Coordinates of C-alpha atoms in Angstrom, one line a residue:
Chain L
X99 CA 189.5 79.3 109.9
X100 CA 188.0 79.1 113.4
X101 CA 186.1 82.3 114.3
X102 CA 185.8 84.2 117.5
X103 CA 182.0 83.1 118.4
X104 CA 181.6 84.8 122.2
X105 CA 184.5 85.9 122.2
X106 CA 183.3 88.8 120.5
X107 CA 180.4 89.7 123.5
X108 CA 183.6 89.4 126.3
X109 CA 185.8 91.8 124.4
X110 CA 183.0 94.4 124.1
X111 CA 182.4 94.2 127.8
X112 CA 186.2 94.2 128.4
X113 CA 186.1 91.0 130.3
X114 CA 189.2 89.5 128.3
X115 CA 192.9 89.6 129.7
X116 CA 195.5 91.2 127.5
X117 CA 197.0 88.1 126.3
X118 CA 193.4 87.5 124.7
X119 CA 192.6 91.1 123.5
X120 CA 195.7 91.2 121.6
X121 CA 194.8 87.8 119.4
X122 CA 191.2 89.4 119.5
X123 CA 192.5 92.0 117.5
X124 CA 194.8 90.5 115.7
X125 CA 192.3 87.9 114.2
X126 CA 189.8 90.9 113.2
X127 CA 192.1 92.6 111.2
X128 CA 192.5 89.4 109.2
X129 CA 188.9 87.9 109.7
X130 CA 186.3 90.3 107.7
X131 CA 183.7 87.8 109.0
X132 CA 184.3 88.0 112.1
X133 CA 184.7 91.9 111.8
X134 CA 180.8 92.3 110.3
X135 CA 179.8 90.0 113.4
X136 CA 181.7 92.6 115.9
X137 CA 179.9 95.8 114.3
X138 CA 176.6 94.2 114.4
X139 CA 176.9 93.4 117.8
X140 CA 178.0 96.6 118.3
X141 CA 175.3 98.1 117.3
X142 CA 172.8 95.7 118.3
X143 CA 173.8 97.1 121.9
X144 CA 173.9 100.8 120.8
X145 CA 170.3 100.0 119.8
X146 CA 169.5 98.9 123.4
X147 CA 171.4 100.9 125.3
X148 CA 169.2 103.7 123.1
X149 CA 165.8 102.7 124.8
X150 CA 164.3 104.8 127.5
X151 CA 164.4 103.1 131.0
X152 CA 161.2 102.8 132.8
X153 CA 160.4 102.4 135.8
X154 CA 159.2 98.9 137.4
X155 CA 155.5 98.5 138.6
X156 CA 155.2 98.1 142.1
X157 CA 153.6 94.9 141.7
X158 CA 155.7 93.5 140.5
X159 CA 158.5 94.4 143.2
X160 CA 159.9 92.3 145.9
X161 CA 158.0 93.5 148.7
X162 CA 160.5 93.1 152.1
X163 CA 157.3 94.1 154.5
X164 CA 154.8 91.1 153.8
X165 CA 157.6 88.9 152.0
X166 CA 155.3 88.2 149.4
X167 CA 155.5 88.6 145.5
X168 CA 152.2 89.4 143.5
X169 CA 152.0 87.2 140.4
X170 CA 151.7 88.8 137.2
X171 CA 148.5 86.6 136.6
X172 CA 145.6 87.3 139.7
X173 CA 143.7 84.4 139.9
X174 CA 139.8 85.6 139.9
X175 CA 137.8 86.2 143.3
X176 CA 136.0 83.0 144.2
X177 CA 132.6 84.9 144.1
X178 CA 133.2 86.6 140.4
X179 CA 134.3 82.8 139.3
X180 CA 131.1 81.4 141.2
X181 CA 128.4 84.5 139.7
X182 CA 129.5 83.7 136.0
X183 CA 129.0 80.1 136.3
X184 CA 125.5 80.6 137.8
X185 CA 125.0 83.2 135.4
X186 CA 125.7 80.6 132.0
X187 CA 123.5 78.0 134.5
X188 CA 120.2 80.4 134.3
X189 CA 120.5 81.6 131.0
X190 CA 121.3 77.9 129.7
X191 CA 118.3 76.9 132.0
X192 CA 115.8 80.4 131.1
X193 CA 116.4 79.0 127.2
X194 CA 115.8 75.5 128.0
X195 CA 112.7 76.1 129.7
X196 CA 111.5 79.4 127.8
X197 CA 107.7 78.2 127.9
X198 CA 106.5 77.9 123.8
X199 CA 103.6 79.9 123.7
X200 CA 100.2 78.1 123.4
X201 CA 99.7 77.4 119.7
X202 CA 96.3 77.5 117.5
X203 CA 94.7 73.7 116.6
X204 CA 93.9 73.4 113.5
X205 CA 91.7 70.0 112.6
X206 CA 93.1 68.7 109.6
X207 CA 90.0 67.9 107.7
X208 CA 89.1 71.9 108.1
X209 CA 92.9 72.2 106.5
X210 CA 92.1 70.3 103.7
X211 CA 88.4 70.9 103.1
X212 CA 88.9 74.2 102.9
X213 CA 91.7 74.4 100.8
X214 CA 89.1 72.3 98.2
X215 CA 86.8 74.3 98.3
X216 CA 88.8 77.3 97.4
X217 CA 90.6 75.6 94.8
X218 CA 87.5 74.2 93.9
X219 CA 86.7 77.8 92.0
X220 CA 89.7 78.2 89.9
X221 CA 88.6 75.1 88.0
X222 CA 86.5 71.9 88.1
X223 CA 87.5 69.0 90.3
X224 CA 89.6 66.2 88.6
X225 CA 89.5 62.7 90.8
X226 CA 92.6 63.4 92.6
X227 CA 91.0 66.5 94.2
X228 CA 87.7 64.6 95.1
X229 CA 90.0 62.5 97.5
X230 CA 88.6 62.1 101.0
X231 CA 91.3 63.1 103.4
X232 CA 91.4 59.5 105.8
X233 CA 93.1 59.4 108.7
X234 CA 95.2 55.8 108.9
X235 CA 92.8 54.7 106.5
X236 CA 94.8 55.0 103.2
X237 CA 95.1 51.4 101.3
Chain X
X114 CA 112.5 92.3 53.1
X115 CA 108.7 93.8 53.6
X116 CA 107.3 89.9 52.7
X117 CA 109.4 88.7 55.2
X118 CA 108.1 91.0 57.9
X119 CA 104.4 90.7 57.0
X120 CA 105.2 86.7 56.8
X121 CA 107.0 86.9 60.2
X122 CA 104.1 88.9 61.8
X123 CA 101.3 86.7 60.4
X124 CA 103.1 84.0 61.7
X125 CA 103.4 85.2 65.3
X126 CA 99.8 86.3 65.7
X127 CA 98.5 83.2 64.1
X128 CA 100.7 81.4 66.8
X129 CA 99.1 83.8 69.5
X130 CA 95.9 82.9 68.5
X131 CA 96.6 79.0 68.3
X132 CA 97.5 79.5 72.2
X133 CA 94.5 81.2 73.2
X134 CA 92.5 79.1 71.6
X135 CA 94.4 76.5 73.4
X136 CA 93.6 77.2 76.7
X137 CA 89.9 78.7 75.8
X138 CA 89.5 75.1 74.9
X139 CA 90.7 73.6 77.8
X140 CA 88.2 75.7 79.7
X141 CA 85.6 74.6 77.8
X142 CA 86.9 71.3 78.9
X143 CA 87.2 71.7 82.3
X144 CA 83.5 73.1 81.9
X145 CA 82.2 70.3 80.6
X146 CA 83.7 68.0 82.9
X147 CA 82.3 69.9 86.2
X148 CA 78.7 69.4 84.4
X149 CA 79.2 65.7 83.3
X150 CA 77.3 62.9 84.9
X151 CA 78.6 59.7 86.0
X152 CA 79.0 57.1 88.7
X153 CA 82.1 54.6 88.8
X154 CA 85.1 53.7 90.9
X155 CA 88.8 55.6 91.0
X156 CA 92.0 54.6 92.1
X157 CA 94.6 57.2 93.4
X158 CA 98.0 56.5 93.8
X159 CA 101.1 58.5 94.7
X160 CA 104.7 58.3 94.9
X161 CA 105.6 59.9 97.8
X162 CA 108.8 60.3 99.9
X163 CA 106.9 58.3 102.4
X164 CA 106.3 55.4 99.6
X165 CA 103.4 55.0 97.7
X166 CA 100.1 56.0 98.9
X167 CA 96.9 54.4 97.3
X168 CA 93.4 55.2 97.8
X169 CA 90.0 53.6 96.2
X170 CA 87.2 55.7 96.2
X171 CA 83.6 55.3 94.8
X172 CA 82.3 58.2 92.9
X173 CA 79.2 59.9 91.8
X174 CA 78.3 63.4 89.7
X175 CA 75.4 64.7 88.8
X176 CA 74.4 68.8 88.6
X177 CA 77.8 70.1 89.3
X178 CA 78.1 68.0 92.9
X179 CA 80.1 65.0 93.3
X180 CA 80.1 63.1 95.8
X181 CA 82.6 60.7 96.7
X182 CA 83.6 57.9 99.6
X183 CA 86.8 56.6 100.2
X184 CA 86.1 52.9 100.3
X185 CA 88.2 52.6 103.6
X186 CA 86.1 55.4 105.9
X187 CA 83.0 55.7 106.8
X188 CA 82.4 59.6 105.8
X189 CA 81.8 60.8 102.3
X190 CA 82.7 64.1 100.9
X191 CA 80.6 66.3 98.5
X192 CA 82.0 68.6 96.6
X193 CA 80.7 71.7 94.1
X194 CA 82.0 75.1 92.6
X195 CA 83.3 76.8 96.1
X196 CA 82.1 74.5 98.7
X197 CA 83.9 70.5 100.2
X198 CA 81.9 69.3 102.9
X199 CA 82.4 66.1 104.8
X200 CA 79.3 63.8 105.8
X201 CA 79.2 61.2 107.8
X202 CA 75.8 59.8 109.9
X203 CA 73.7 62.6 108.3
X204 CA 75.8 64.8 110.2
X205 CA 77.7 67.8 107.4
X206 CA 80.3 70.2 108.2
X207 CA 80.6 72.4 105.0
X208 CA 83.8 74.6 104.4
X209 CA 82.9 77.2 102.1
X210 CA 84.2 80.0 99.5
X211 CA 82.1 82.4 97.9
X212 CA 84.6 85.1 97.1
X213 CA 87.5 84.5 94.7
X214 CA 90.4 86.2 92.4
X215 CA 91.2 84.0 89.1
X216 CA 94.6 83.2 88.9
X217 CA 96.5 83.6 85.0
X218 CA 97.1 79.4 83.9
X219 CA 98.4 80.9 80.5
X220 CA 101.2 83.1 82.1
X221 CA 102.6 79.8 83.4
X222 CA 101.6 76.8 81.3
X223 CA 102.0 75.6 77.3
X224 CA 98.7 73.6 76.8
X225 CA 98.7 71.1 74.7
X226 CA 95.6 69.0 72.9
X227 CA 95.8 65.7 70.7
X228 CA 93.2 65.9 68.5
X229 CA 90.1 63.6 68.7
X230 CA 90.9 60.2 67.4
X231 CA 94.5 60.2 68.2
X232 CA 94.3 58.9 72.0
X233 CA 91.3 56.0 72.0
X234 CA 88.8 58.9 70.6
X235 CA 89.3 60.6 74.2
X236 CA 90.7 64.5 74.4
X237 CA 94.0 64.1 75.7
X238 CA 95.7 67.6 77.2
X239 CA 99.3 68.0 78.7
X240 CA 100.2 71.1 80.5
X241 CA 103.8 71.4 79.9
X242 CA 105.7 74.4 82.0
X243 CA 109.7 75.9 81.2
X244 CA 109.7 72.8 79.0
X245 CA 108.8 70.0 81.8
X246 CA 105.5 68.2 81.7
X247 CA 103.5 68.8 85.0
X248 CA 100.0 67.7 83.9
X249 CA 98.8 64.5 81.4
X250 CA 94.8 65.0 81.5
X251 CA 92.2 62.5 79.3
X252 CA 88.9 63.5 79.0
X253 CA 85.6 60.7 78.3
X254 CA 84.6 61.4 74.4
X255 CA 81.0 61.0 75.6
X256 CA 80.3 62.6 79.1
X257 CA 83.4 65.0 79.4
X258 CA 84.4 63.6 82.5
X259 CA 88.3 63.5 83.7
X260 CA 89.2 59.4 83.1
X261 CA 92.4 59.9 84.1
X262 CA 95.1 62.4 85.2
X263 CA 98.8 62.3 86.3
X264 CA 101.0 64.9 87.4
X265 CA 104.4 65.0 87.1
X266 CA 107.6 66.0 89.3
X267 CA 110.4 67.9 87.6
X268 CA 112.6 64.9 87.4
X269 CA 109.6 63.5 84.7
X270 CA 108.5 61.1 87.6
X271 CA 104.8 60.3 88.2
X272 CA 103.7 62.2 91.7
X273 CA 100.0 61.2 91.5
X274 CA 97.6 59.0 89.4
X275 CA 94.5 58.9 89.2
X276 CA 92.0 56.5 86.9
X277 CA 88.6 55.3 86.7
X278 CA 88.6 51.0 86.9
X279 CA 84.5 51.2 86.7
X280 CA 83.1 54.3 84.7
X281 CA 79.2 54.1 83.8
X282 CA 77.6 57.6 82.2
X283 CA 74.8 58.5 83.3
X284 CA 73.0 60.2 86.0
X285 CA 73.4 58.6 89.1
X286 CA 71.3 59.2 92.2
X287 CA 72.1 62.0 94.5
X288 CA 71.7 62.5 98.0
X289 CA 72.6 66.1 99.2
X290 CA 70.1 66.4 101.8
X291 CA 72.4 67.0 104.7
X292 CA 74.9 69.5 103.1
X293 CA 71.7 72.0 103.4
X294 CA 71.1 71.8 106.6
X295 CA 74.8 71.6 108.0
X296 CA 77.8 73.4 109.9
X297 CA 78.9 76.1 107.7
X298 CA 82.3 77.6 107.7
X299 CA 82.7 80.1 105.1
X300 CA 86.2 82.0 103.9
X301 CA 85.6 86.0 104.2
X302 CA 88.0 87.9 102.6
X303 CA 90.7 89.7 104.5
X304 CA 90.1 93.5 103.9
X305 CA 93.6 94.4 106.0
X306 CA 96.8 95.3 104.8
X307 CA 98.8 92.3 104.2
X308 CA 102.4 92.0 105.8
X309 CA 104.0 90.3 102.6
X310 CA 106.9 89.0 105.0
X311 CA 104.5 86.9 106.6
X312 CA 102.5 86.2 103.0
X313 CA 104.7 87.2 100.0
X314 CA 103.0 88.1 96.6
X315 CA 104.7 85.3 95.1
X316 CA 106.3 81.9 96.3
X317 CA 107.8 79.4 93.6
X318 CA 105.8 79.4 90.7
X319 CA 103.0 80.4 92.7
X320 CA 100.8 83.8 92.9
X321 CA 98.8 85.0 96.0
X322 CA 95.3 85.0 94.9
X323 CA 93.4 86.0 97.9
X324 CA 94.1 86.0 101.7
X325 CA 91.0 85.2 103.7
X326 CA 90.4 85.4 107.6
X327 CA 90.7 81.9 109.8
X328 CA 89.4 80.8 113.0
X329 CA 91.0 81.8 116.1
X330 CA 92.8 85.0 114.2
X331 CA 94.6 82.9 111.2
X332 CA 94.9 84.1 108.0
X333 CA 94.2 81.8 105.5
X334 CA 96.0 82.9 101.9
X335 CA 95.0 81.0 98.6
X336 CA 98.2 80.8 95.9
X337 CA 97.7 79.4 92.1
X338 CA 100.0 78.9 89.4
X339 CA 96.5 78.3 87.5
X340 CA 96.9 74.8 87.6
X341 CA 98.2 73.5 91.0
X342 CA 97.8 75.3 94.1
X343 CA 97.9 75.2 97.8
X344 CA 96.9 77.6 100.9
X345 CA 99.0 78.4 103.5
X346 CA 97.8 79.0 107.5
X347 CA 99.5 81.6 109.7
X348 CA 99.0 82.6 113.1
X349 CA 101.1 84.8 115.4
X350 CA 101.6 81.1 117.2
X351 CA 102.5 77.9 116.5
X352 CA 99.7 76.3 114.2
X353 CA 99.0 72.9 115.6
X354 CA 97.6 69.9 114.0
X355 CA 97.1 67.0 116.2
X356 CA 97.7 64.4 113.5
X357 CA 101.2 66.2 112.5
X358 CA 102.2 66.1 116.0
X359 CA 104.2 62.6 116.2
X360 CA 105.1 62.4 112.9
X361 CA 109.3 62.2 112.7
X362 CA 110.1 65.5 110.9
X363 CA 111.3 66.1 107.2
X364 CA 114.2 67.6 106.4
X365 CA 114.1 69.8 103.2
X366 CA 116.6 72.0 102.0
X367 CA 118.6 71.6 105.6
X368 CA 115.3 72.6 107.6
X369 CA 112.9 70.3 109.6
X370 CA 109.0 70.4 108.9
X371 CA 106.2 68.1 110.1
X372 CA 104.8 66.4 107.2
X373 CA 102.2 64.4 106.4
X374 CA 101.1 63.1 102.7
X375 CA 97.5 62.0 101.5
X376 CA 96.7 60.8 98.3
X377 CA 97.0 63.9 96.6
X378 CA 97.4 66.3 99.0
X379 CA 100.4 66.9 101.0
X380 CA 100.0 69.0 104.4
X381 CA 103.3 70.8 106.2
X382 CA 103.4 72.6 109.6
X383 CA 106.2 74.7 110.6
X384 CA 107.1 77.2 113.9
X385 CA 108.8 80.3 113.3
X386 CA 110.3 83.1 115.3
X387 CA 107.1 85.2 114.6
X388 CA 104.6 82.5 114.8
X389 CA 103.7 79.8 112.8
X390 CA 102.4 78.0 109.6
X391 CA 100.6 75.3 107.8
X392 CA 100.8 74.9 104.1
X393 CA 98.0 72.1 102.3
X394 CA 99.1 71.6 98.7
X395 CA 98.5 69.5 95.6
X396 CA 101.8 70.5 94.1
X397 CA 104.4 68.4 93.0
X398 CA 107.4 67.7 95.3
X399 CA 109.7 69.7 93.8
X400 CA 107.3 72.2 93.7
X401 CA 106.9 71.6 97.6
X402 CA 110.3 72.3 98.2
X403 CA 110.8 75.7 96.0
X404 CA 107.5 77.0 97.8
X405 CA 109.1 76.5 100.8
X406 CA 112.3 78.1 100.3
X407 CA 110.6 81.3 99.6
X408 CA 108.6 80.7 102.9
X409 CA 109.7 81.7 106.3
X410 CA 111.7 79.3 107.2
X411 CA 111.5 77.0 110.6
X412 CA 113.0 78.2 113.8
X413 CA 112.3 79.6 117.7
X414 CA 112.1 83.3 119.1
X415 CA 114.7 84.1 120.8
X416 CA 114.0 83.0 124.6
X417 CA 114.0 86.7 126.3
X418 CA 111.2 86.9 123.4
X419 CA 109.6 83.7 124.6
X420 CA 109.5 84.3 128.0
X421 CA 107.8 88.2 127.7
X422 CA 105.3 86.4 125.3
X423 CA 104.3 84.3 128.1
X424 CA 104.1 86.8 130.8
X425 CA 102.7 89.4 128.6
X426 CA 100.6 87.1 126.1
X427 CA 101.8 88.6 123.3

């Protein structure tokens, strides 16, 4: 069975001639698909019609005067666009160059003497802890 | 029921008692090896991530001092109970300790001693810890003295060897002249409260025995498990060792350090966000790496924080 498809929207809005509304009608009363279709739509535009109507921004109105239309999207100011990017430049740059502060030397045979010589008291030295610490001297 | 309790009991002190003895004897061990006297030549090796790391030295001991040169550097190092002291053209520097808290060795360690007889007539100990071998010791029948010692890493591989190729007992002749007369840097204790997020209590295996006060305001804290140890350096700065400073860093655990090893001894420096560290240890390397973890680990102040340090100085 062919069904009525958009024929369904035109005979809600009364936009059929006679001719059509009567086979309109004729094919719901025998088509219970096409019937469900009709009463959804019907009430899909019940639904709608339902909705409280607001009014339209201004900016978003034709504007006769200047014959201009403001966008829905407003580009940023060339300043605001040209502040952040020197803004991520500095801090990027101020953590770069965020001076370490000066650090304490330590000579390495102090490290290691001293560390001996404590360890020294918890128990006698075995050879491995007699080993002289040389610089770029190891075999 | 009662025999079995009394049987149990007996059992458990007589076990006790078989411990303590243990590591009383191993004292007396260590004892007699700080007093033996002897002259002859050791070779050091260690495996290290860095490969293997080898050092001959030529050693003496006589009265509790030992002095020893590594046969690749001109300076010689004497060593006693508490003080290391490096000694080259009758020129000393001594770094000293005078004031120290024993850590516990039994809390951590299972000691264990073949009889007399059983290893070439020499005492041979092992110091085994949760069930892993850390320490193989073998002590000279005649003089006491420490032949030859290994210590293990927790996979069961060697870390560091050391052995005697030329022993002779005896007393040798001493020179310790210089160490008299020379630079002194002692250890003093730290009497202040320590911040334990800088310095925790405990780090691995490892107890904080004492913290003593470093040059230009470090603090200097001494951790034991009782048998391998290491101190650890902190300043509100970056600690810097010249040495370190072109080294390519180690990553352990996800985390960059500068490290450098020596035979026996391994040395790591590190920056934080509140200042930084050095750590000198003769651990194992796993044992490196679960100290660390317990450490603060590496990183930068934030660079607002930098940049008011520098202005302000602190």
């Amino acid at each position: 069975m062919i069904h009525l498809g958009e024929m369904l929207s035109a005979f809600l809005d009364g936009e059929l001639t006679h001719d059509e509304e009567r086979r309109v009608t004729e094919h719901l009363g025998s088509c219970e698909f096409c019937a469900e279709e009709l009463a959804d739509l019907h009430q899909a535009r019940a639904l709608v019609r339902s909705l409280p109507i607001l009014d339209t921004p201004g900016r978003l109105l034709h504007r006769p005067d200047d014959g201009k239309v403001v966008p829905l999207y407003r580009r940023p100011r060339a300043w605001a666009a040209a502040a952040a990017a020197a803004l991520v430049i500095l801090v990027g740059l101020a953590t770069v160059l965020a001076p370490s502060p000066a650090g304490v030397q330590v000579p390495i045979e102090d490290l290691s003497n001293q560390f001996r010589a404590r360890d020294s008291l918890d128990r006698t030295f075995t050879p491995i802890e007699l080993v002289p610490v040389v610089l770029n001297g190891a075999e | 029921m009662r025999k079995v309790v009394i049987v149990l009991a007996s059992t458990a002190w007589l076990l006790a008692t078989a411990s303590a003895a243990f590591s009383d004897e191993l004292d007396d061990l260590f004892e007699r090896a700080s007093e033996a006297e002897f002259s002859g030549t050791t070779f050091v090796h260690c495996q290290t991530p860095e490969g293997v790391l080898s050092q001959i030295t030529d050693i003496k001991q006589s009265g509790g001092v030992a002095i020893i040169k590594a046969r690749t550097a001109d300076t010689e190092v004497i060593a006693r109970k508490g003080e290391y002291a490096d000694r080259a053209g009758g020129y000393s520097k001594v770094a000293a300790v005078s004031v120290a808290s024993s850590p516990d060795r039994s809390g951590h360690y299972q000691v264990e001693i073949a009889g007399v007889g059983r290893e070439l007539g020499r005492r041979a100990v092992r110091l085994i810890a949760d069930g892993i071998l850390r320490v193989e010791l073998r002590f000279d029948a005649a003089t006491g003295a420490v032949l030859r010692s290994v210590s293990y890493n927790g996979d069961g591989n060697a870390y560091c060897t050391s052995e005697f190729i030329a022993f002779v007992p005896g007393s040798p002749d001493m020179d310790v002249a210089t160490m008299e007369n020379a630079e002194r840097t002692e250890l003093v204790v730290y009497p202040d409260h320590i911040d334990e997020g800088r310095l925790p209590a405990q780090a691995g295996s490892f107890t904080r025995a004492d913290v003593y006060g470093g040059a230009s305001g470090t603090l200097v804290a001494y951790y034991s498990d009782g048998v391998f140890s290491f101190t650890l350096v902190t300043a509100e700065t970056p600690v810097e060792i010249p040495e370190l400073s072109d080294i390519e860093p180690a990553t352990i655990d996800g985390h960059e350090y500068q490290r450098l090893f020596f035979p026996g001894q391994a040395i790591l420096v590190w920056g934080t966000a509140e200042g930084g560290y050095a750590l000198v240890t003769d651990a194992p390397l796993d044992m490196q790496t679960a100290v660390l973890s317990d450490l603060p680990r590496p990183g930068k102040a934030f660079f607002l924080t930098r940049w008011w340090r520098a202005l302000t100085g602190h």
